[in-house]
Tab-separated table of C-alpha atoms in Angstrom:
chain	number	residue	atom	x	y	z
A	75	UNK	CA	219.580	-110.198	216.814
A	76	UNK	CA	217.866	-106.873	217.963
A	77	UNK	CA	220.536	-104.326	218.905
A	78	UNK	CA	220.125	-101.525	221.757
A	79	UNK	CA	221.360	-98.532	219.632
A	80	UNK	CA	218.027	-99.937	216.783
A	81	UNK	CA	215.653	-99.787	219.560
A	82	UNK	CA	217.576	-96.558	220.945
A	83	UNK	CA	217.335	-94.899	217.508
A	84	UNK	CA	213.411	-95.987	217.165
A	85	UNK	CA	212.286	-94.557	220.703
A	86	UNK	CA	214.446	-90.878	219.576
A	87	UNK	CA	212.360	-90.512	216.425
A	88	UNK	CA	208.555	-91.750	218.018
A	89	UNK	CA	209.312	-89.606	220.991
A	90	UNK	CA	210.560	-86.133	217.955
A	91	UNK	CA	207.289	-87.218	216.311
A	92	UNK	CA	204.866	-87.062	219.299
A	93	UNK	CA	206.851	-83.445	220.079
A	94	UNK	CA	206.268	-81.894	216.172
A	95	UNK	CA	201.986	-83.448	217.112
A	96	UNK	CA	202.577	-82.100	220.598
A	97	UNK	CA	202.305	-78.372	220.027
A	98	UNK	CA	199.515	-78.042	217.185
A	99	UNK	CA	197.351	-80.330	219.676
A	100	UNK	CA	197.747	-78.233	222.733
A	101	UNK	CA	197.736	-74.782	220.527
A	102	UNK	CA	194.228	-76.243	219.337
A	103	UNK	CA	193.236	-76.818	222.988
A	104	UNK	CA	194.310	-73.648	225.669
A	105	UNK	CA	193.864	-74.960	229.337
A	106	UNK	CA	193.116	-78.708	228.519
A	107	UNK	CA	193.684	-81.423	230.942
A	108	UNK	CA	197.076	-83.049	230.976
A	109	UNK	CA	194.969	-86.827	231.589
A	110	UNK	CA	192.682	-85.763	228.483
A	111	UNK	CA	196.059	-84.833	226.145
A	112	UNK	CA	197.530	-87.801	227.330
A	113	UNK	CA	194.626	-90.088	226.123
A	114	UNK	CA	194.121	-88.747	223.244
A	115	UNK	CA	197.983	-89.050	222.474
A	116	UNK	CA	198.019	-92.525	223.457
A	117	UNK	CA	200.899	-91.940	226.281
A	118	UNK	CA	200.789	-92.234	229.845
A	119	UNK	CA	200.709	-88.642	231.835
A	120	UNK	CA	204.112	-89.731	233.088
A	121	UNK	CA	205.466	-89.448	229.554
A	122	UNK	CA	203.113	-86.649	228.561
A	123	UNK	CA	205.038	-84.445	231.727
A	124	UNK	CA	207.946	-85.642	230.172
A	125	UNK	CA	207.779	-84.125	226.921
A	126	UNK	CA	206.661	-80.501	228.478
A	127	UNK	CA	209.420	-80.495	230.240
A	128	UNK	CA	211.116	-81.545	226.789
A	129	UNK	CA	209.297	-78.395	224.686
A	130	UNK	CA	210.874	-75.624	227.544
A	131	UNK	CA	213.975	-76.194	225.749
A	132	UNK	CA	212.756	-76.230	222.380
A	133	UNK	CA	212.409	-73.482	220.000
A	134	UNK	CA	213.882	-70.775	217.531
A	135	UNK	CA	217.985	-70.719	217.335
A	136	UNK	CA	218.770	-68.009	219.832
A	137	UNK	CA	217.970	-70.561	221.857
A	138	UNK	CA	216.946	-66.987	224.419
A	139	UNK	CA	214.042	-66.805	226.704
A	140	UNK	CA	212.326	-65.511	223.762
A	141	UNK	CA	212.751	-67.981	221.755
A	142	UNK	CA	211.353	-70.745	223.168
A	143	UNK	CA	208.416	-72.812	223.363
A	144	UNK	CA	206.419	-71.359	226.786
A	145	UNK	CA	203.643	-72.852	228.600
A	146	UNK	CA	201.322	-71.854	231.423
A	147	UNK	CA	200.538	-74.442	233.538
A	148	UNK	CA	197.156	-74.541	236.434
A	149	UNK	CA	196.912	-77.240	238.029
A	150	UNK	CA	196.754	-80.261	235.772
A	151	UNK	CA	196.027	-78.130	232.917
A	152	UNK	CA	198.695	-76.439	230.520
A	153	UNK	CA	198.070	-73.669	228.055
A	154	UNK	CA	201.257	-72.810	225.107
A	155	UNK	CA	201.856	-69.331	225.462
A	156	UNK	CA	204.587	-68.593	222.552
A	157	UNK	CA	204.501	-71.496	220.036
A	158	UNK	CA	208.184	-70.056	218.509
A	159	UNK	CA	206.253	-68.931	215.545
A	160	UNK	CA	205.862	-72.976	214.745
A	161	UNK	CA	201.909	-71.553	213.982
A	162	UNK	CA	203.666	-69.518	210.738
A	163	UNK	CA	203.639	-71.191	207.239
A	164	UNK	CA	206.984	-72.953	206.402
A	165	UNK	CA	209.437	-70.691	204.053
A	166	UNK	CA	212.132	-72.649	202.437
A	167	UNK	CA	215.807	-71.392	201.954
A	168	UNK	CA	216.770	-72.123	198.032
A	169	UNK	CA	219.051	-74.573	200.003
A	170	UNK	CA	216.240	-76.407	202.163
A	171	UNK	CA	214.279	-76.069	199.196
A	172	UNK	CA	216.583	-78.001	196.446
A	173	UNK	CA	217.294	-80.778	199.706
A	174	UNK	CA	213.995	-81.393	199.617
A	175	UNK	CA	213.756	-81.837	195.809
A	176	UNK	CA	216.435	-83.960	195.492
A	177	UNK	CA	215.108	-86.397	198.328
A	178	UNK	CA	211.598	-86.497	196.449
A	179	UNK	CA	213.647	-87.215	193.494
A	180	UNK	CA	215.246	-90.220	195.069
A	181	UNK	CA	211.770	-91.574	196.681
A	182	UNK	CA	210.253	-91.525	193.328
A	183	UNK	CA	213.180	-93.292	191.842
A	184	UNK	CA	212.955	-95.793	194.707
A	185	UNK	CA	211.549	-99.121	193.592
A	186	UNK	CA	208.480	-100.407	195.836
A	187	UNK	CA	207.098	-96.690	196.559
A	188	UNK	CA	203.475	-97.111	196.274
A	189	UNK	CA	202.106	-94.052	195.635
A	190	UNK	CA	204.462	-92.344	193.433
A	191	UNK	CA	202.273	-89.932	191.734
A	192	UNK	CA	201.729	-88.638	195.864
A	193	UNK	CA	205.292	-88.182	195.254
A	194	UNK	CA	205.346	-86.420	192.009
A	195	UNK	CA	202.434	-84.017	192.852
A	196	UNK	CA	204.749	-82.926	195.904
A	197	UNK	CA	207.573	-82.589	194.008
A	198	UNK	CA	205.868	-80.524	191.248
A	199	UNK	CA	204.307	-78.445	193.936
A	200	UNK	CA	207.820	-77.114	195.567
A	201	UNK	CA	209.608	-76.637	191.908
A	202	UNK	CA	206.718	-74.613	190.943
A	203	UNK	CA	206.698	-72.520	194.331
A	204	UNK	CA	210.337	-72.050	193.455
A	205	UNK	CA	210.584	-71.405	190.016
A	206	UNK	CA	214.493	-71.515	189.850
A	207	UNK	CA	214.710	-75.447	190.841
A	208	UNK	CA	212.448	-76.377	187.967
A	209	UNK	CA	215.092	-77.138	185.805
A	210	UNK	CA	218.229	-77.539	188.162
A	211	UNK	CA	220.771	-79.581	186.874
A	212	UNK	CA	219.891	-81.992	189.548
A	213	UNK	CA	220.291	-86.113	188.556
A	214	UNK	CA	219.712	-88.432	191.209
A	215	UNK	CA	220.776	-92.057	190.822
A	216	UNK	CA	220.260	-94.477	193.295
A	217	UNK	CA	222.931	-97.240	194.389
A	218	UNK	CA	222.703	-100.345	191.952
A	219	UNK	CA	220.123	-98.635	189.631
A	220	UNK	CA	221.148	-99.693	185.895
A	221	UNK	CA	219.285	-100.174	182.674
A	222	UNK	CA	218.481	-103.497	183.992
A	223	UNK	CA	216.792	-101.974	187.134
A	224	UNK	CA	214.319	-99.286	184.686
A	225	UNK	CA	213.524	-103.014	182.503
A	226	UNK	CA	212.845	-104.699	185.376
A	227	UNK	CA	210.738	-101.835	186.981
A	228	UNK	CA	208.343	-100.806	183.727
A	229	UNK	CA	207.891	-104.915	183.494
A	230	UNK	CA	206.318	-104.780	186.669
A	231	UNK	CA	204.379	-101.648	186.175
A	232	UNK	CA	203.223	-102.849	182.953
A	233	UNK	CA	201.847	-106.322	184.733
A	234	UNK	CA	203.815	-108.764	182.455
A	235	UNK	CA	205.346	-112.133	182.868
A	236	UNK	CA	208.987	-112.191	182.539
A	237	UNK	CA	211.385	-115.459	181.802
A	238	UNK	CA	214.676	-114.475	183.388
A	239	UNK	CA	218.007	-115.934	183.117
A	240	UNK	CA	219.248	-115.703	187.187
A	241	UNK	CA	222.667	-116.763	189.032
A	242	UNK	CA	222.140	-118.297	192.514
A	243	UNK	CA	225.696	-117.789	194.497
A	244	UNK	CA	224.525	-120.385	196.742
A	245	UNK	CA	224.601	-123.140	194.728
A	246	UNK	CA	227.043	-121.404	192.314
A	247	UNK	CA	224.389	-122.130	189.255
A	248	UNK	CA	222.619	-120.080	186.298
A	249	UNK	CA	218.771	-121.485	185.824
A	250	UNK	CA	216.106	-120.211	183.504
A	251	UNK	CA	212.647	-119.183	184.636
A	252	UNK	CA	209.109	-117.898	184.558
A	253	UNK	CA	208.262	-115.390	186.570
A	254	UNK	CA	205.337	-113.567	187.714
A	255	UNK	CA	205.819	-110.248	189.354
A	256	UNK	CA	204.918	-108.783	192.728
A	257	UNK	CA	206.332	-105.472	193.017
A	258	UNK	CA	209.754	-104.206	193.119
A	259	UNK	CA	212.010	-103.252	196.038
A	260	UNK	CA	214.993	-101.636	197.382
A	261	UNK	CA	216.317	-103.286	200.410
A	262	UNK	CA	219.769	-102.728	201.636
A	263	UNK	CA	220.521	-100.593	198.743
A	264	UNK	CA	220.265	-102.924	196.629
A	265	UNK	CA	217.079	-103.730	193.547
A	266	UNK	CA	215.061	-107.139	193.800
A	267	UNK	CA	212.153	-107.842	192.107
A	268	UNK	CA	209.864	-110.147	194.286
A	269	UNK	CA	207.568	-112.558	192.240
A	270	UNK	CA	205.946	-116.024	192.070
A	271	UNK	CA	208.173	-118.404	190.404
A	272	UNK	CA	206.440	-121.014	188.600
A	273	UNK	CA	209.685	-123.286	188.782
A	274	UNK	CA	209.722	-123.547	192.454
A	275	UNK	CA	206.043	-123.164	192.948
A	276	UNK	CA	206.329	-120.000	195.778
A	277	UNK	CA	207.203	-116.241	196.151
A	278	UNK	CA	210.808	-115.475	195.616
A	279	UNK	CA	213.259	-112.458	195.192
A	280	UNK	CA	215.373	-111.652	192.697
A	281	UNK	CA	218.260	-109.521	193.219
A	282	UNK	CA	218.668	-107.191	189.712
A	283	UNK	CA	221.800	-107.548	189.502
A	284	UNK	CA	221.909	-111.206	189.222
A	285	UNK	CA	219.547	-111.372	186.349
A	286	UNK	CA	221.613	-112.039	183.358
A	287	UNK	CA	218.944	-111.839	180.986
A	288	UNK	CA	215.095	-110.816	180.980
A	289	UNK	CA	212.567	-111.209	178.506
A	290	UNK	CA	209.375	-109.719	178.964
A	291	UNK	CA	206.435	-112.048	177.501
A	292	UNK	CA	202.926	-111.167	175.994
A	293	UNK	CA	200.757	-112.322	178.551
A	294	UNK	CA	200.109	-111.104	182.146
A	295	UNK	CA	201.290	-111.433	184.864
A	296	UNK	CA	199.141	-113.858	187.116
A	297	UNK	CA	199.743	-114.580	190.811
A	298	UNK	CA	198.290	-117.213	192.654
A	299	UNK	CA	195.858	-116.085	195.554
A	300	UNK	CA	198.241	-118.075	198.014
A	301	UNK	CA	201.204	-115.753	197.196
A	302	UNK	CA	202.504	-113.686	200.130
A	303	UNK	CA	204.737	-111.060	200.075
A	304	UNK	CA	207.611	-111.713	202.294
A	305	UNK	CA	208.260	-109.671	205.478
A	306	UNK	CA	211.801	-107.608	204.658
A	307	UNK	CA	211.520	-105.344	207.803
A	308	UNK	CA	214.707	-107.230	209.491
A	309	UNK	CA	216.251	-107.433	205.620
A	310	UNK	CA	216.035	-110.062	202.832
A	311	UNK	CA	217.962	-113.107	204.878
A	312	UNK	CA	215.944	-114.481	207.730
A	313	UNK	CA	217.313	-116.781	209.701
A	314	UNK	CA	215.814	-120.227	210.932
A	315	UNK	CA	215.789	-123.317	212.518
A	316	UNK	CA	215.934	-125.642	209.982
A	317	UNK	CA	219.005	-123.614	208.294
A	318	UNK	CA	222.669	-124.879	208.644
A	319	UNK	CA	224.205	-123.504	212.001
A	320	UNK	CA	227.915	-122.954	211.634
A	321	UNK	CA	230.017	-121.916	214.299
A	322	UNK	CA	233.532	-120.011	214.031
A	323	UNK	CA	236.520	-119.178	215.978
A	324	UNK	CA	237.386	-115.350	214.848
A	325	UNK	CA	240.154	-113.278	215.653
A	326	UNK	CA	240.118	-109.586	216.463
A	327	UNK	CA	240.433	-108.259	212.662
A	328	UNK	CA	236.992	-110.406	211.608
A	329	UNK	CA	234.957	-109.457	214.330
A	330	UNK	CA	233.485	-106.983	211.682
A	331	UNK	CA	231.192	-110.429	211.247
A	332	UNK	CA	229.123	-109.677	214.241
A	333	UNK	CA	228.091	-106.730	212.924
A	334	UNK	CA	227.243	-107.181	209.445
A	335	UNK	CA	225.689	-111.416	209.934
A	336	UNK	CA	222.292	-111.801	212.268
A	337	UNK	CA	224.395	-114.496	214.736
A	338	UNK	CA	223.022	-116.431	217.094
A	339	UNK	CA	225.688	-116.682	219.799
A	340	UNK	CA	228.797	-114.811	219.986
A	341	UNK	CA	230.969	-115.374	223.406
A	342	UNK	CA	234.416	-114.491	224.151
A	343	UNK	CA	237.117	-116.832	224.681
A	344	UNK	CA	240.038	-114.991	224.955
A	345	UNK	CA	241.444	-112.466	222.189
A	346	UNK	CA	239.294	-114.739	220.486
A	347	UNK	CA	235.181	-114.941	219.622
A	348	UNK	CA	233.071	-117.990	219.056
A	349	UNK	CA	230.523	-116.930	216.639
A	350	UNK	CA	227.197	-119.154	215.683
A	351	UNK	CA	224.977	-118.510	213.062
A	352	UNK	CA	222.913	-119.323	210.285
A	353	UNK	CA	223.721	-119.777	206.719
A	354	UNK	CA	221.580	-120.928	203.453
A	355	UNK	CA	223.751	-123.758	202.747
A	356	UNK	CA	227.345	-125.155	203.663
A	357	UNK	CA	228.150	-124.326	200.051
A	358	UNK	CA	227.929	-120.439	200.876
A	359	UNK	CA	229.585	-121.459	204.105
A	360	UNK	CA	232.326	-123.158	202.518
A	361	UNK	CA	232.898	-119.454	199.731
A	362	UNK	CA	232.406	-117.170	202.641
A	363	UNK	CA	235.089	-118.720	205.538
A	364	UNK	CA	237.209	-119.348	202.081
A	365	UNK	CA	237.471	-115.796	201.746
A	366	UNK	CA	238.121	-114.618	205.229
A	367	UNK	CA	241.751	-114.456	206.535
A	368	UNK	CA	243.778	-116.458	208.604
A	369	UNK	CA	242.162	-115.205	211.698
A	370	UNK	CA	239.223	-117.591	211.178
A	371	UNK	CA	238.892	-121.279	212.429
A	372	UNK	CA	235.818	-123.542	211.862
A	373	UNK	CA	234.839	-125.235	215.123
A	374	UNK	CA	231.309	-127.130	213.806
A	375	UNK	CA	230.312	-128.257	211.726
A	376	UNK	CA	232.968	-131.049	210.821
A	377	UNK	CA	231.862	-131.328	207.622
A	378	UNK	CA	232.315	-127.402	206.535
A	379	UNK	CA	235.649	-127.819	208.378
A	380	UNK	CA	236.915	-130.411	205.853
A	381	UNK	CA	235.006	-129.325	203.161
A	382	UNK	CA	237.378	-126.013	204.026
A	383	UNK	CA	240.277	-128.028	204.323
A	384	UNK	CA	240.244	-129.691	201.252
A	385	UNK	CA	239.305	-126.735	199.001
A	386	UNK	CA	242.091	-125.290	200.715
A	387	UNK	CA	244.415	-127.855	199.717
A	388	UNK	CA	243.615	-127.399	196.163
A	389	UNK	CA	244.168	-124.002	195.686
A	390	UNK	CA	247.759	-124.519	197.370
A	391	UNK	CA	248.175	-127.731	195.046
A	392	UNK	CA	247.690	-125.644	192.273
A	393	UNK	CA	250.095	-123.141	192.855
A	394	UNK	CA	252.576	-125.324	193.393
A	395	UNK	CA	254.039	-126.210	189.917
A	396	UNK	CA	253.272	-122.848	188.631
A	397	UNK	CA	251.405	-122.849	185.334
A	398	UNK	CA	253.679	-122.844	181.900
A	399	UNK	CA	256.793	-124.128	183.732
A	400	UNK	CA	258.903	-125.991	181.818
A	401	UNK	CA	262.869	-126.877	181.713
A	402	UNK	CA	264.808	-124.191	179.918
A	403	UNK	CA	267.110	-126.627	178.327
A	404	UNK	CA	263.883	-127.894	176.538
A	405	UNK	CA	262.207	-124.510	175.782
A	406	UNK	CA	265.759	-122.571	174.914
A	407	UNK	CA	268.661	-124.566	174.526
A	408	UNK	CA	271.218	-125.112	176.711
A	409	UNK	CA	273.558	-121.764	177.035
């Protein structure tokens, strides 16, 4: 489900990117025709005008008439006048400077970057320009980075096989397998390695943390010319027809749900929501509503509802004669 504040968010940083390409073009080109700028933009003049009118309140803080972007316009040409000194090689403040090292830091630490010497040349570049950063006691660590993580990730650099003890929540089972590795990536803030699995036959991914054990073998890695990386830009569950479709009554305290699930339908009906979407299995289904609080009532399907019900049951059953009860006449005596 595509939100209005993603698309909102996306249209704010094309439009700052076309503004930072804006000025360089026209400082390149004095006098040139707004239809020619907006063609060779790829915008529409309508959007082009737009943006000028955007850049007369851009510029140095001050924020003054002499700090500001100017242009001269004549007719449907436009000329900058006083670029804000955005024509003057960058300086960095120690402060800007060190931001900047730590973020290269954390890209090159990132699994999946694919050009990370790119990254290190850039890196080395700013510490040497300031000297003092070279050795700042700066460590970056990224969220769910572990030894496991730095295994996995010189495995794959290396090209080699791996046979991997994994856990699959799902189906709440351990399974030993063969892998052959794609690349690794960090999706959600979390590490997966993706890879063809010769058990199953197809590209999979591997969450690092779930990997119990990892061996890497002597042979390379080989992966089949039909392997596909999978498509992660809406994040690593993707939702389909021919999953399970569960629906649930939520109260006000779970509507959190909507927000963190893709769901297919969510109406109101009353202080209450009717939520519908897709799960891997009626397994998870059964774990996740399991751990939710009272608020929550399965409406379809029937069978997760009594699957619910029963599990329920259990766990109520088994608190009922509490564990290492006895009579105390047996255990102690009688007093």
């Amino acid at each position: 489900m595509t939100r209005p504040a993603s698309r909102a968010g996306r249209a704010s940083a094309d439009r700052l990117a076309r503004l930072l390409n804006l000025v360089p073009y026209l400082l390149a080109r004095p006098g040139i025709e707004i239809a020619e700028a907006a063609h060779d933009l790829g915008v529409t003049e309508k959007q082009l005008r737009e943006d000028l009118e955007l850049l007369w309140v851009c510029g140095l803080p001050g924020y003054g008439p002499g700090d500001l972007i100017d242009m001269a316009f004549d007719g449907d040409r436009v000329t900058i006048t006083y670029d804000a000194g955005i024509d003057r090689p960058l300086r960095l403040t120690p402060d800007e400077a060190l931001a900047l090292v730590v973020a290269l830091r954390m890209i090159a630490e990132t699994p999946g970057v694919a050009n990370r010497e790119a990254v290190e040349r850039a890196l080395a570049k700013i510490e040497n320009a300031a000297g003092d950063l070279a050795g700042a006691p700066v460590e970056v660590r990224l969220p769910g980075d572990s030894a496991r993580v730095r295994e996995l990730r010189a495995a794959v650099e290396r090209g080699r096989a791996l046979r991997i003890t994994y856990y699959t929540p799902a189906r709440d089972e351990t399974t030993e397998r063969t892998i052959d590795p794609l690349r690794m990536l960090m999706v959600g803030g979390r590490a997966y390695v993706e890879a063809w699995c010769r058990r199953a036959e197809g590209v999979r991914l591997f969450r690092a943390d779930r990997i119990d054990a990892v061996t890497e073998l002597p042979e390379q890695a080989v992966v089949p010319p039909q392997a596909r990386p999978h498509d992660l830009s809406d994040g690593v569950f993707r939702p389909s027809a021919d999953l399970p479709l569960i629906t649930l009554r939520i109260g006000r305290g779970e509507r959190w749900i909507t927000e963190y699930y893709p769901c297919e339908r969510v109406e109101a009906d009353g202080e209450q929501w009717l939520v519908s979407l897709r799960v891997t299995d009626l397994g998870w289904a059964r774990r996740f509503v399991l751990g939710l609080g009272p608020e929550v009532t399965v409406v379809a399907p029937a069978e997760l509802a009594e699957q619910v019900r029963a599990q329920a049951v259990a766990a109520l059953d088994a608190y009922a004669t509490p564990a290492g009860s006895a009579d105390p006449a047996a255990v102690g005596g009688t007093r």
